[in-house]
Amino acid sequence: MTLFTLPRIRIFEWEDLPGFPDLIRSGSTDFLRFAMIQLGVYTPVIPMVNEMLSRSGTNKITDLCSGGGGPLPGLYSHFHSPTGAPVEVLLTDKFPNQEAGVYLKNQHEKLRYESSSVDVTSPDMTFPGVTTMFSSIHHFTEEEVRQILANAQASGQPIGIFEGAKRGWAPLLGAILAIPLMVWALTPFIRPLRGWRLFFTYLIPAIPLMTWWDGTASVLKMYRAEELLALAKEDEAYEWKSGYLKNSLGMELTYLVGWPKEIQNIEQ
């Protein structure tokens, strides 16, 4: 680490607190879903996810820590299974966004949101199909990351972990300056339109303040690609690859992908 490398700093996020009001948490995760999809933040990972589906021979994706749905509802139409069957996506979260689950089910026939809480750090938990995580691995300690990887690998399927930025000073400054403005600007376009969301955005700005704090904390907590790779390589049953992808916004995404050694190499 050089003098100019932003160190990884553990700091709390409101989203992670069990007693935090679900309404405010849902407002923030709804915004994140909308922004990720509309801005095409994760478009560069589409070929990588399709390759994982192809190599594994499955049409199922289990997404962990999905929040309000994350980017998958926007990426879904670009995914293809090796058998030609429609890709089925299961969204999960420790604090499931129930309203988002109903909304997304009505929008996508093959996209389902698990209504019960799913704690991805519980030992011996396995997930059907390809496992994905978007904008969420930074919430966990190194030991918890090891457990998540172990749980995903127990299914014998590929896993893809993706973060919407690369930890650094420029993304940190961008989060500090831009997030509240983006929440205020985009909220009227988020569907379904809800009065409580408008109230807690414009009259009492709890949603933009929470999103600003958590977004800034997320950049500080993000693992760099080499840090994720070091944690993953402790398991020799999988092949691992990590690095960065640049999207159309000029942002660098961080990724870690892994697959059983008996599955052929996954090309970027």
CSV table of C-alpha atoms in Angstrom, one decimal:
chain,number,residue,atom,x,y,z
A,1,MET,CA,0.0,0.0,0.0
A,2,THR,CA,1.4,3.4,-1.0
A,3,LEU,CA,1.0,6.7,0.7
A,4,PHE,CA,-1.8,7.6,-1.7
A,5,THR,CA,-3.8,4.4,-1.4
A,6,LEU,CA,-7.0,4.9,0.6
A,7,PRO,CA,-6.8,2.4,3.5
A,8,ARG,CA,-9.7,0.1,4.3
A,9,ILE,CA,-11.6,1.5,7.3
A,10,ARG,CA,-14.3,-0.4,9.1
A,11,ILE,CA,-17.2,2.0,9.9
A,12,PHE,CA,-20.8,1.2,10.7
A,13,GLU,CA,-23.7,1.5,8.1
A,14,TRP,CA,-27.2,2.3,9.2
A,15,GLU,CA,-28.4,-0.4,6.8
A,16,ASP,CA,-26.7,-3.1,8.8
A,17,LEU,CA,-28.4,-2.2,12.2
A,18,PRO,CA,-31.2,-4.7,13.1
A,19,GLY,CA,-33.3,-2.1,14.8
A,20,PHE,CA,-33.1,0.5,11.9
A,21,PRO,CA,-36.6,1.5,10.6
A,22,ASP,CA,-37.4,-0.7,7.6
A,23,LEU,CA,-39.1,2.2,5.8
A,24,ILE,CA,-35.9,4.2,5.6
A,25,ARG,CA,-33.8,1.2,4.8
A,26,SER,CA,-36.2,0.3,2.0
A,27,GLY,CA,-36.2,3.8,0.6
A,28,SER,CA,-32.4,3.7,0.4
A,29,THR,CA,-32.2,0.3,-1.2
A,30,ASP,CA,-35.0,1.2,-3.7
A,31,PHE,CA,-32.9,4.2,-4.7
A,32,LEU,CA,-29.8,2.1,-5.1
A,33,ARG,CA,-31.7,-0.4,-7.4
A,34,PHE,CA,-33.0,2.4,-9.5
A,35,ALA,CA,-29.7,4.2,-9.8
A,36,MET,CA,-27.7,1.0,-10.6
A,37,ILE,CA,-30.1,0.1,-13.4
A,38,GLN,CA,-30.7,3.5,-14.9
A,39,LEU,CA,-26.9,4.4,-14.9
A,40,GLY,CA,-25.9,1.0,-16.2
A,41,VAL,CA,-23.3,0.7,-13.4
A,42,TYR,CA,-23.0,-3.1,-13.7
A,43,THR,CA,-23.4,-3.6,-17.4
A,44,PRO,CA,-19.8,-4.8,-17.9
A,45,VAL,CA,-20.4,-7.9,-15.8
A,46,ILE,CA,-23.0,-9.4,-18.1
A,47,PRO,CA,-20.5,-11.5,-20.1
A,48,MET,CA,-18.9,-12.8,-16.9
A,49,VAL,CA,-22.3,-13.9,-15.5
A,50,ASN,CA,-23.3,-15.5,-18.7
A,51,GLU,CA,-20.0,-17.4,-18.8
A,52,MET,CA,-20.6,-18.6,-15.3
A,53,LEU,CA,-24.0,-19.8,-16.3
A,54,SER,CA,-22.6,-21.5,-19.4
A,55,ARG,CA,-19.7,-23.3,-17.6
A,56,SER,CA,-21.9,-24.5,-14.7
A,57,GLY,CA,-24.7,-25.8,-16.9
A,58,THR,CA,-27.4,-24.2,-14.8
A,59,ASN,CA,-30.2,-21.6,-15.4
A,60,LYS,CA,-30.4,-20.5,-11.8
A,61,ILE,CA,-28.8,-17.5,-10.0
A,62,THR,CA,-29.0,-16.9,-6.3
A,63,ASP,CA,-28.2,-13.3,-5.4
A,64,LEU,CA,-27.1,-12.5,-1.9
A,65,CYS,CA,-27.7,-9.3,0.1
A,66,SER,CA,-30.0,-8.0,-2.6
A,67,GLY,CA,-31.5,-5.1,-0.8
A,68,GLY,CA,-34.1,-3.5,-3.0
A,69,GLY,CA,-33.2,-5.9,-5.9
A,70,GLY,CA,-29.9,-4.4,-6.9
A,71,PRO,CA,-28.9,-4.3,-10.6
A,72,LEU,CA,-30.2,-7.8,-11.5
A,73,PRO,CA,-33.7,-6.7,-12.6
A,74,GLY,CA,-32.0,-4.4,-15.2
A,75,LEU,CA,-29.4,-7.0,-16.2
A,76,TYR,CA,-31.8,-10.0,-16.3
A,77,SER,CA,-32.9,-9.8,-20.0
A,78,HIS,CA,-29.2,-10.1,-21.0
A,79,PHE,CA,-28.6,-13.4,-19.3
A,80,HIS,CA,-28.7,-16.7,-21.1
A,81,SER,CA,-28.7,-20.3,-19.8
A,82,PRO,CA,-26.8,-23.1,-21.6
A,83,THR,CA,-30.0,-25.1,-22.1
A,84,GLY,CA,-32.0,-22.2,-23.5
A,85,ALA,CA,-34.4,-22.4,-20.5
A,86,PRO,CA,-35.2,-19.0,-19.0
A,87,VAL,CA,-32.8,-17.9,-16.3
A,88,GLU,CA,-34.4,-18.0,-12.8
A,89,VAL,CA,-33.1,-15.4,-10.3
A,90,LEU,CA,-33.6,-15.7,-6.5
A,91,LEU,CA,-33.0,-12.5,-4.6
A,92,THR,CA,-32.2,-12.8,-0.9
A,93,ASP,CA,-31.4,-10.5,2.0
A,94,LYS,CA,-31.0,-10.5,5.8
A,95,PHE,CA,-33.4,-7.6,5.9
A,96,PRO,CA,-35.6,-8.3,2.8
A,97,ASN,CA,-37.3,-5.4,1.1
A,98,GLN,CA,-40.8,-6.9,1.1
A,99,GLU,CA,-42.5,-4.2,-1.1
A,100,ALA,CA,-39.6,-4.4,-3.6
A,101,GLY,CA,-40.1,-8.2,-3.7
A,102,VAL,CA,-43.8,-7.8,-4.7
A,103,TYR,CA,-43.0,-5.1,-7.2
A,104,LEU,CA,-40.2,-7.1,-8.9
A,105,LYS,CA,-42.2,-10.3,-9.0
A,106,ASN,CA,-44.9,-8.4,-11.0
A,107,GLN,CA,-42.2,-7.0,-13.4
A,108,HIS,CA,-40.3,-10.3,-14.0
A,109,GLU,CA,-41.9,-13.7,-14.1
A,110,LYS,CA,-38.6,-15.6,-13.4
A,111,LEU,CA,-37.3,-13.2,-10.7
A,112,ARG,CA,-38.3,-14.1,-7.1
A,113,TYR,CA,-37.5,-12.4,-3.8
A,114,GLU,CA,-37.2,-14.7,-0.8
A,115,SER,CA,-39.5,-13.1,1.8
A,116,SER,CA,-37.7,-14.6,4.9
A,117,SER,CA,-34.4,-13.4,6.2
A,118,VAL,CA,-31.3,-15.1,4.8
A,119,ASP,CA,-28.0,-14.7,6.8
A,120,VAL,CA,-25.3,-15.6,4.3
A,121,THR,CA,-22.7,-15.9,7.1
A,122,SER,CA,-24.5,-18.9,8.7
A,123,PRO,CA,-22.3,-22.0,8.5
A,124,ASP,CA,-23.4,-24.8,6.1
A,125,MET,CA,-25.8,-22.6,4.1
A,126,THR,CA,-25.8,-23.5,0.4
A,127,PHE,CA,-27.3,-21.7,-2.5
A,128,PRO,CA,-28.8,-23.1,-5.7
A,129,GLY,CA,-27.1,-22.2,-9.0
A,130,VAL,CA,-24.6,-19.5,-9.7
A,131,THR,CA,-24.1,-17.2,-6.7
A,132,THR,CA,-23.8,-13.5,-7.1
A,133,MET,CA,-23.2,-10.5,-4.8
A,134,PHE,CA,-23.5,-6.9,-5.9
A,135,SER,CA,-22.4,-3.9,-3.8
A,136,SER,CA,-22.4,-5.9,-0.6
A,137,ILE,CA,-19.2,-7.8,0.2
A,138,HIS,CA,-17.8,-4.8,1.9
A,139,HIS,CA,-20.4,-5.2,4.7
A,140,PHE,CA,-18.5,-8.2,6.0
A,141,THR,CA,-15.3,-8.8,8.0
A,142,GLU,CA,-12.6,-11.0,6.5
A,143,GLU,CA,-13.7,-14.0,8.6
A,144,GLU,CA,-17.3,-13.5,7.4
A,145,VAL,CA,-16.1,-13.3,3.8
A,146,ARG,CA,-14.3,-16.6,4.2
A,147,GLN,CA,-17.6,-18.1,5.5
A,148,ILE,CA,-19.6,-16.7,2.6
A,149,LEU,CA,-17.2,-18.1,0.1
A,150,ALA,CA,-17.2,-21.5,1.9
A,151,ASN,CA,-21.0,-21.5,1.8
A,152,ALA,CA,-21.2,-20.7,-1.9
A,153,GLN,CA,-18.5,-23.3,-2.8
A,154,ALA,CA,-20.5,-26.0,-0.9
A,155,SER,CA,-23.0,-25.8,-3.8
A,156,GLY,CA,-20.2,-26.7,-6.3
A,157,GLN,CA,-21.2,-23.8,-8.5
A,158,PRO,CA,-19.4,-20.5,-9.6
A,159,ILE,CA,-19.6,-17.4,-7.5
A,160,GLY,CA,-19.3,-13.8,-8.7
A,161,ILE,CA,-18.7,-10.9,-6.3
A,162,PHE,CA,-19.0,-7.4,-7.7
A,163,GLU,CA,-18.6,-3.9,-6.2
A,164,GLY,CA,-19.7,-0.8,-8.0
A,165,ALA,CA,-16.4,1.1,-7.5
A,166,LYS,CA,-12.7,0.6,-6.6
A,167,ARG,CA,-11.7,1.8,-3.2
A,168,GLY,CA,-9.9,5.1,-3.7
A,169,TRP,CA,-9.9,8.8,-3.0
A,170,ALA,CA,-11.9,9.8,-6.2
A,171,PRO,CA,-14.8,7.4,-5.5
A,172,LEU,CA,-14.9,8.6,-1.9
A,173,LEU,CA,-15.1,12.3,-2.9
A,174,GLY,CA,-17.7,11.4,-5.5
A,175,ALA,CA,-19.8,9.6,-2.9
A,176,ILE,CA,-19.5,12.5,-0.4
A,177,LEU,CA,-20.6,15.1,-3.0
A,178,ALA,CA,-23.0,13.4,-5.3
A,179,ILE,CA,-25.1,10.9,-3.3
A,180,PRO,CA,-27.6,13.4,-1.6
A,181,LEU,CA,-28.1,15.3,-4.9
A,182,MET,CA,-28.8,12.0,-6.8
A,183,VAL,CA,-31.3,10.9,-4.2
A,184,TRP,CA,-33.2,14.2,-4.4
A,185,ALA,CA,-33.1,14.3,-8.2
A,186,LEU,CA,-34.0,10.6,-8.9
A,187,THR,CA,-36.6,9.9,-6.2
A,188,PRO,CA,-39.7,11.1,-8.2
A,189,PHE,CA,-38.9,8.5,-10.9
A,190,ILE,CA,-38.6,5.5,-8.6
A,191,ARG,CA,-41.4,3.0,-8.9
A,192,PRO,CA,-43.7,2.2,-7.3
A,193,LEU,CA,-44.2,5.9,-6.3
A,194,ARG,CA,-44.9,6.1,-2.6
A,195,GLY,CA,-45.9,9.1,-0.4
A,196,TRP,CA,-43.7,7.9,2.4
A,197,ARG,CA,-40.7,7.9,0.2
A,198,LEU,CA,-41.3,11.5,-0.9
A,199,PHE,CA,-42.0,12.5,2.7
A,200,PHE,CA,-38.7,11.0,4.0
A,201,THR,CA,-36.7,12.4,1.1
A,202,TYR,CA,-37.9,16.0,0.8
A,203,LEU,CA,-39.7,17.0,4.1
A,204,ILE,CA,-37.6,14.9,6.5
A,205,PRO,CA,-34.5,14.0,4.5
A,206,ALA,CA,-33.8,10.7,6.3
A,207,ILE,CA,-33.4,8.6,3.1
A,208,PRO,CA,-30.8,10.9,1.5
A,209,LEU,CA,-28.9,11.3,4.7
A,210,MET,CA,-28.8,7.6,5.4
A,211,THR,CA,-27.8,6.8,1.7
A,212,TRP,CA,-25.1,9.5,1.9
A,213,TRP,CA,-23.6,8.1,5.1
A,214,ASP,CA,-23.8,4.4,4.0
A,215,GLY,CA,-22.5,5.2,0.5
A,216,THR,CA,-19.5,7.0,1.9
A,217,ALA,CA,-18.9,4.3,4.4
A,218,SER,CA,-19.1,1.7,1.7
A,219,VAL,CA,-16.2,3.2,-0.3
A,220,LEU,CA,-14.1,3.3,2.9
A,221,LYS,CA,-14.9,-0.4,3.6
A,222,MET,CA,-14.5,-1.8,0.1
A,223,TYR,CA,-12.0,-4.6,-0.5
A,224,ARG,CA,-9.7,-4.1,-3.3
A,225,ALA,CA,-9.4,-6.9,-5.9
A,226,GLU,CA,-6.1,-8.2,-4.6
A,227,GLU,CA,-7.5,-8.3,-1.0
A,228,LEU,CA,-10.5,-10.4,-2.1
A,229,LEU,CA,-8.2,-12.7,-4.1
A,230,ALA,CA,-6.0,-13.3,-1.1
A,231,LEU,CA,-9.0,-14.3,1.0
A,232,ALA,CA,-10.4,-16.6,-1.7
A,233,LYS,CA,-7.2,-18.3,-2.6
A,234,GLU,CA,-7.2,-19.9,0.9
A,235,ASP,CA,-9.5,-22.5,-0.7
A,236,GLU,CA,-7.7,-24.7,-3.2
A,237,ALA,CA,-10.7,-26.4,-4.6
A,238,TYR,CA,-11.6,-23.4,-6.7
A,239,GLU,CA,-10.0,-21.3,-9.4
A,240,TRP,CA,-10.1,-17.6,-8.7
A,241,LYS,CA,-9.7,-14.4,-10.7
A,242,SER,CA,-10.1,-10.8,-9.6
A,243,GLY,CA,-9.6,-7.4,-11.1
A,244,TYR,CA,-11.4,-4.3,-12.3
A,245,LEU,CA,-13.8,-3.5,-15.1
A,246,LYS,CA,-14.6,0.0,-16.4
A,247,ASN,CA,-18.2,0.9,-17.1
A,248,SER,CA,-19.6,3.6,-19.5
A,249,LEU,CA,-19.5,6.1,-16.6
A,250,GLY,CA,-15.7,5.7,-16.3
A,251,MET,CA,-16.1,4.0,-13.0
A,252,GLU,CA,-13.9,1.0,-12.1
A,253,LEU,CA,-15.8,-2.0,-10.8
A,254,THR,CA,-14.1,-4.5,-8.5
A,255,TYR,CA,-14.8,-8.2,-9.1
A,256,LEU,CA,-13.9,-11.6,-7.8
A,257,VAL,CA,-15.1,-14.7,-9.6
A,258,GLY,CA,-14.5,-18.3,-8.6
A,259,TRP,CA,-15.5,-21.7,-10.0
A,260,PRO,CA,-14.7,-25.4,-9.2
A,261,LYS,CA,-11.4,-26.5,-10.8
A,262,GLU,CA,-13.2,-29.2,-12.8
A,263,ILE,CA,-15.1,-26.4,-14.6
A,264,GLN,CA,-13.1,-24.9,-17.5
A,265,ASN,CA,-11.5,-21.5,-17.1
A,266,ILE,CA,-13.9,-18.5,-17.2
A,267,GLU,CA,-12.7,-15.8,-19.6
A,268,GLN,CA,-13.2,-12.2,-18.8
